[in-house]
Amino acid sequence: MTRIISVKPLTREAFAPFGDVVEAKDADSFPINNGTTERFHDLAKIDTSMEDGQTIVSIARSQPFSLPLPIKMMERHPLGSQIFMPMSGKPFLVIVAQANSDGLPGEPVGFLAGGQQGINYARNTWHHPMIALEAVSDFLVIDRGGEGNNLEEYFFEGKEYIVNDAA
Amino acid sequence: MTRIISVKPLTREAFAPFGDVVEAKDADSFPINNGTTERFHDLAKIDTSMEDGQTIVSIARSQPFSLPLPIKMMERHPLGSQIFMPMSGKPFLVIVAQANSDGLPGEPVGFLAGGQQGINYARNTWHHPMIALEAVSDFLVIDRGGEGNNLEEYFFEGKEYIVNDAA
C-alpha cells in the first residue's frame, strides 16, 4: 500500500523536532553599519565539531524533480548538522522523519520551504536528499568537513511513500 | 583632493589578498545524491575560533546605496572571518584595502560582485560595510560569535575617497 506524505508550510515551530528554519521573518534583530543594515542574529545551531570536524561552506546545485515523486530512501549525518540556504529565491521541498525506537526513520513528513527560507538539519536527523522543484537551484551549504563516517542511508522496504504535490 | 576608487569585476585571483570568493564557477565539484546534485566543495576558509569563538549564521538585510558614494571609513574584525552570500541574486559592491605598515587601511579598491558570488573577508581584512546597489538585499552571513572585541573602525581624515560607478 502506498502512503501519501503530507506537505505543510515550513515554520520554525513545525520544523523544531528536525532542526532550525533559517529566515529573517520573526527573528530577533538589531541595526548595524550605522543603521544601513539590519542583522537577524544567530539563526541556527551549527554542530560540526564531533571527531575533530570543521565547519565548511559549499554550494549544492540541484536538478529539479517533478511531482508526484516516490520517496524510496532517507539519509542522515551522525557527525554534523547541515544547512541548505536557497541562493536564487526558489521554493524547495523538505522530507524528514523522526527516528523510531530502532533508530530508523519513522513516518516521513513534508515541508514546503519558501525561497527566502533555509533549513538546518540537526545532527542525526533523517531526511531525503535535496528536492528542488521549479528549476536547477543553487543552495549554500554549511556542514561538517573532516574524517569519519558521516553518512547513513536507509532504503524503505515493504513500504511505499509518495509525495503527490507540494501545496 | 578626492581620489576615485576603481571598481573591478570580482574574481578569485583579484580578491585573493582579501579573502575568498564563494561561487560555483570554476570550483572543484563532485556529484552527490545519486547524481541529482553537484557539490562545489569547501569554498572558503572559515576562521572563527580565536578566543573561544564559534561559527554562527545570520541574515543581513541591507538598504541600497546610490552612486557616487563617498567612502569615509572602513572596519575590520580581528577575531574572525566573515562571509556574505547574496540570497536574492542581486549584485553588490565590495570595498577593501590592504593594511599599511601601521596596520591602517591603505588605498581602497572596489569589486563588483555578481548576484551568484559571495565573499569571505579573511580575518583582519579592512572593508567597508555592506553596499547593496539595486534594492533592499538579504545576505546570509557566516561569521564569529563569542566574547571579545571583534570590531575595529578607521575613519579617513585628510583623504577623500569616492566610488563613482560600479562598472
mmCIF file of N, CA, C and O in Angstrom, chain A residues 1-37:
data_model
loop_
_atom_site.group_PDB
_atom_site.id
_atom_site.type_symbol
_atom_site.label_atom_id
_atom_site.label_comp_id
_atom_site.label_asym_id
_atom_site.label_seq_id
_atom_site.Cartn_x
_atom_site.Cartn_y
_atom_site.Cartn_z
ATOM 1 N N MET A 1 0.842 -1.204 0.000
ATOM 2 C CA MET A 1 0.000 0.000 0.000
ATOM 3 C C MET A 1 0.876 1.253 0.000
ATOM 4 O O MET A 1 1.827 1.342 0.761
ATOM 5 N N THR A 2 0.558 2.165 -0.869
ATOM 6 C CA THR A 2 1.343 3.400 -0.950
ATOM 7 C C THR A 2 0.784 4.444 0.025
ATOM 8 O O THR A 2 -0.414 4.688 0.050
ATOM 9 N N ARG A 3 1.673 5.016 0.808
ATOM 10 C CA ARG A 3 1.249 6.071 1.734
ATOM 11 C C ARG A 3 1.638 7.431 1.162
ATOM 12 O O ARG A 3 2.751 7.597 0.639
ATOM 13 N N ILE A 4 0.742 8.367 1.300
ATOM 14 C CA ILE A 4 0.972 9.709 0.762
ATOM 15 C C ILE A 4 1.561 10.590 1.858
ATOM 16 O O ILE A 4 1.025 10.651 2.968
ATOM 17 N N ILE A 5 2.675 11.222 1.554
ATOM 18 C CA ILE A 5 3.327 12.104 2.521
ATOM 19 C C ILE A 5 2.660 13.474 2.475
ATOM 20 O O ILE A 5 2.571 14.089 1.414
ATOM 21 N N SER A 6 2.201 13.929 3.633
ATOM 22 C CA SER A 6 1.566 15.250 3.677
ATOM 23 C C SER A 6 2.636 16.329 3.699
ATOM 24 O O SER A 6 3.715 16.153 4.268
ATOM 25 N N VAL A 7 2.343 17.445 3.049
ATOM 26 C CA VAL A 7 3.294 18.554 2.945
ATOM 27 C C VAL A 7 2.675 19.794 3.576
ATOM 28 O O VAL A 7 1.598 20.235 3.172
ATOM 29 N N LYS A 8 3.387 20.346 4.575
ATOM 30 C CA LYS A 8 2.910 21.549 5.258
ATOM 31 C C LYS A 8 3.824 22.729 4.912
ATOM 32 O O LYS A 8 4.981 22.524 4.525
ATOM 33 N N PRO A 9 3.331 23.933 5.139
ATOM 34 C CA PRO A 9 4.238 25.086 5.009
ATOM 35 C C PRO A 9 5.348 24.978 6.064
ATOM 36 O O PRO A 9 5.120 24.462 7.164
ATOM 37 N N LEU A 10 6.529 25.450 5.737
ATOM 38 C CA LEU A 10 7.666 25.373 6.666
ATOM 39 C C LEU A 10 7.585 26.501 7.692
ATOM 40 O O LEU A 10 7.603 27.674 7.323
ATOM 41 N N THR A 11 7.509 26.128 8.961
ATOM 42 C CA THR A 11 7.566 27.111 10.047
ATOM 43 C C THR A 11 8.563 26.623 11.091
ATOM 44 O O THR A 11 8.837 25.414 11.195
ATOM 45 N N ARG A 12 9.102 27.566 11.867
ATOM 46 C CA ARG A 12 10.040 27.197 12.938
ATOM 47 C C ARG A 12 9.435 26.176 13.889
ATOM 48 O O ARG A 12 10.091 25.215 14.284
ATOM 49 N N GLU A 13 8.192 26.419 14.258
ATOM 50 C CA GLU A 13 7.551 25.564 15.260
ATOM 51 C C GLU A 13 7.401 24.139 14.720
ATOM 52 O O GLU A 13 7.736 23.161 15.387
ATOM 53 N N ALA A 14 6.877 24.011 13.505
ATOM 54 C CA ALA A 14 6.623 22.675 12.976
ATOM 55 C C ALA A 14 7.921 21.923 12.684
ATOM 56 O O ALA A 14 7.978 20.696 12.790
ATOM 57 N N PHE A 15 8.971 22.672 12.347
ATOM 58 C CA PHE A 15 10.235 22.023 11.974
ATOM 59 C C PHE A 15 11.152 21.769 13.180
ATOM 60 O O PHE A 15 12.169 21.088 13.063
ATOM 61 N N ALA A 16 10.768 22.297 14.334
ATOM 62 C CA ALA A 16 11.648 22.242 15.514
ATOM 63 C C ALA A 16 12.157 20.828 15.845
ATOM 64 O O ALA A 16 13.313 20.679 16.255
ATOM 65 N N PRO A 17 11.376 19.761 15.689
ATOM 66 C CA PRO A 17 11.925 18.432 16.007
ATOM 67 C C PRO A 17 13.056 18.001 15.083
ATOM 68 O O PRO A 17 13.777 17.046 15.400
ATOM 69 N N PHE A 18 13.225 18.698 13.967
ATOM 70 C CA PHE A 18 14.196 18.278 12.950
ATOM 71 C C PHE A 18 15.391 19.231 12.824
ATOM 72 O O PHE A 18 16.395 18.871 12.219
ATOM 73 N N GLY A 19 15.253 20.438 13.359
ATOM 74 C CA GLY A 19 16.336 21.411 13.253
ATOM 75 C C GLY A 19 15.791 22.826 13.227
ATOM 76 O O GLY A 19 14.746 23.117 13.809
ATOM 77 N N ASP A 20 16.499 23.702 12.520
ATOM 78 C CA ASP A 20 16.165 25.120 12.506
ATOM 79 C C ASP A 20 15.679 25.569 11.137
ATOM 80 O O ASP A 20 16.119 25.049 10.116
ATOM 81 N N VAL A 21 14.805 26.573 11.134
ATOM 82 C CA VAL A 21 14.478 27.298 9.907
ATOM 83 C C VAL A 21 15.319 28.573 9.912
ATOM 84 O O VAL A 21 15.316 29.320 10.901
ATOM 85 N N VAL A 22 16.060 28.803 8.843
ATOM 86 C CA VAL A 22 16.939 29.965 8.746
ATOM 87 C C VAL A 22 16.222 31.020 7.922
ATOM 88 O O VAL A 22 16.168 30.944 6.690
ATOM 89 N N GLU A 23 15.618 31.976 8.606
ATOM 90 C CA GLU A 23 14.908 33.049 7.896
ATOM 91 C C GLU A 23 14.862 34.288 8.774
ATOM 92 O O GLU A 23 14.952 34.208 10.002
ATOM 93 N N ALA A 24 14.701 35.436 8.119
ATOM 94 C CA ALA A 24 14.643 36.701 8.848
ATOM 95 C C ALA A 24 13.295 36.877 9.554
ATOM 96 O O ALA A 24 13.227 37.476 10.635
ATOM 97 N N LYS A 25 12.265 36.333 8.956
ATOM 98 C CA LYS A 25 10.912 36.542 9.487
ATOM 99 C C LYS A 25 10.816 36.122 10.954
ATOM 100 O O LYS A 25 11.185 35.009 11.317
ATOM 101 N N ASP A 26 10.305 37.028 11.775
ATOM 102 C CA ASP A 26 10.074 36.767 13.192
ATOM 103 C C ASP A 26 11.349 36.446 13.973
ATOM 104 O O ASP A 26 11.281 35.865 15.061
ATOM 105 N N ALA A 27 12.505 36.796 13.427
ATOM 106 C CA ALA A 27 13.762 36.556 14.147
ATOM 107 C C ALA A 27 14.187 37.825 14.885
ATOM 108 O O ALA A 27 13.844 38.935 14.480
ATOM 109 N N ASP A 28 14.942 37.647 15.959
ATOM 110 C CA ASP A 28 15.490 38.800 16.673
ATOM 111 C C ASP A 28 16.512 39.496 15.787
ATOM 112 O O ASP A 28 17.286 38.838 15.088
ATOM 113 N N SER A 29 16.514 40.819 15.839
ATOM 114 C CA SER A 29 17.456 41.556 15.001
ATOM 115 C C SER A 29 17.883 42.834 15.681
ATOM 116 O O SER A 29 17.260 43.281 16.651
ATOM 117 N N PHE A 30 18.973 43.401 15.156
ATOM 118 C CA PHE A 30 19.438 44.704 15.641
ATOM 119 C C PHE A 30 20.129 45.421 14.489
ATOM 120 O O PHE A 30 20.634 44.768 13.566
ATOM 121 N N PRO A 31 20.149 46.761 14.526
ATOM 122 C CA PRO A 31 20.782 47.510 13.427
ATOM 123 C C PRO A 31 22.300 47.491 13.552
ATOM 124 O O PRO A 31 22.849 47.518 14.655
ATOM 125 N N ILE A 32 22.987 47.434 12.406
ATOM 126 C CA ILE A 32 24.445 47.552 12.351
ATOM 127 C C ILE A 32 24.794 48.552 11.250
ATOM 128 O O ILE A 32 23.909 49.072 10.572
ATOM 129 N N ASN A 33 26.097 48.807 11.086
ATOM 130 C CA ASN A 33 26.571 49.675 9.999
ATOM 131 C C ASN A 33 25.838 51.012 9.973
ATOM 132 O O ASN A 33 25.313 51.439 8.941
ATOM 133 N N ASN A 34 25.794 51.643 11.143
ATOM 134 C CA ASN A 34 25.167 52.974 11.237
ATOM 135 C C ASN A 34 23.705 52.952 10.777
ATOM 136 O O ASN A 34 23.184 53.940 10.253
ATOM 137 N N GLY A 35 23.059 51.827 10.949
ATOM 138 C CA GLY A 35 21.630 51.739 10.644
ATOM 139 C C GLY A 35 21.297 51.368 9.212
ATOM 140 O O GLY A 35 20.130 51.223 8.871
ATOM 141 N N THR A 36 22.315 51.175 8.366
ATOM 142 C CA THR A 36 22.005 50.859 6.964
ATOM 143 C C THR A 36 21.736 49.368 6.740
ATOM 144 O O THR A 36 21.278 48.975 5.669
ATOM 145 N N THR A 37 22.045 48.539 7.740
ATOM 146 C CA THR A 37 21.788 47.102 7.649
ATOM 147 C C THR A 37 21.147 46.623 8.941
ATOM 148 O O THR A 37 21.513 47.075 10.026
#
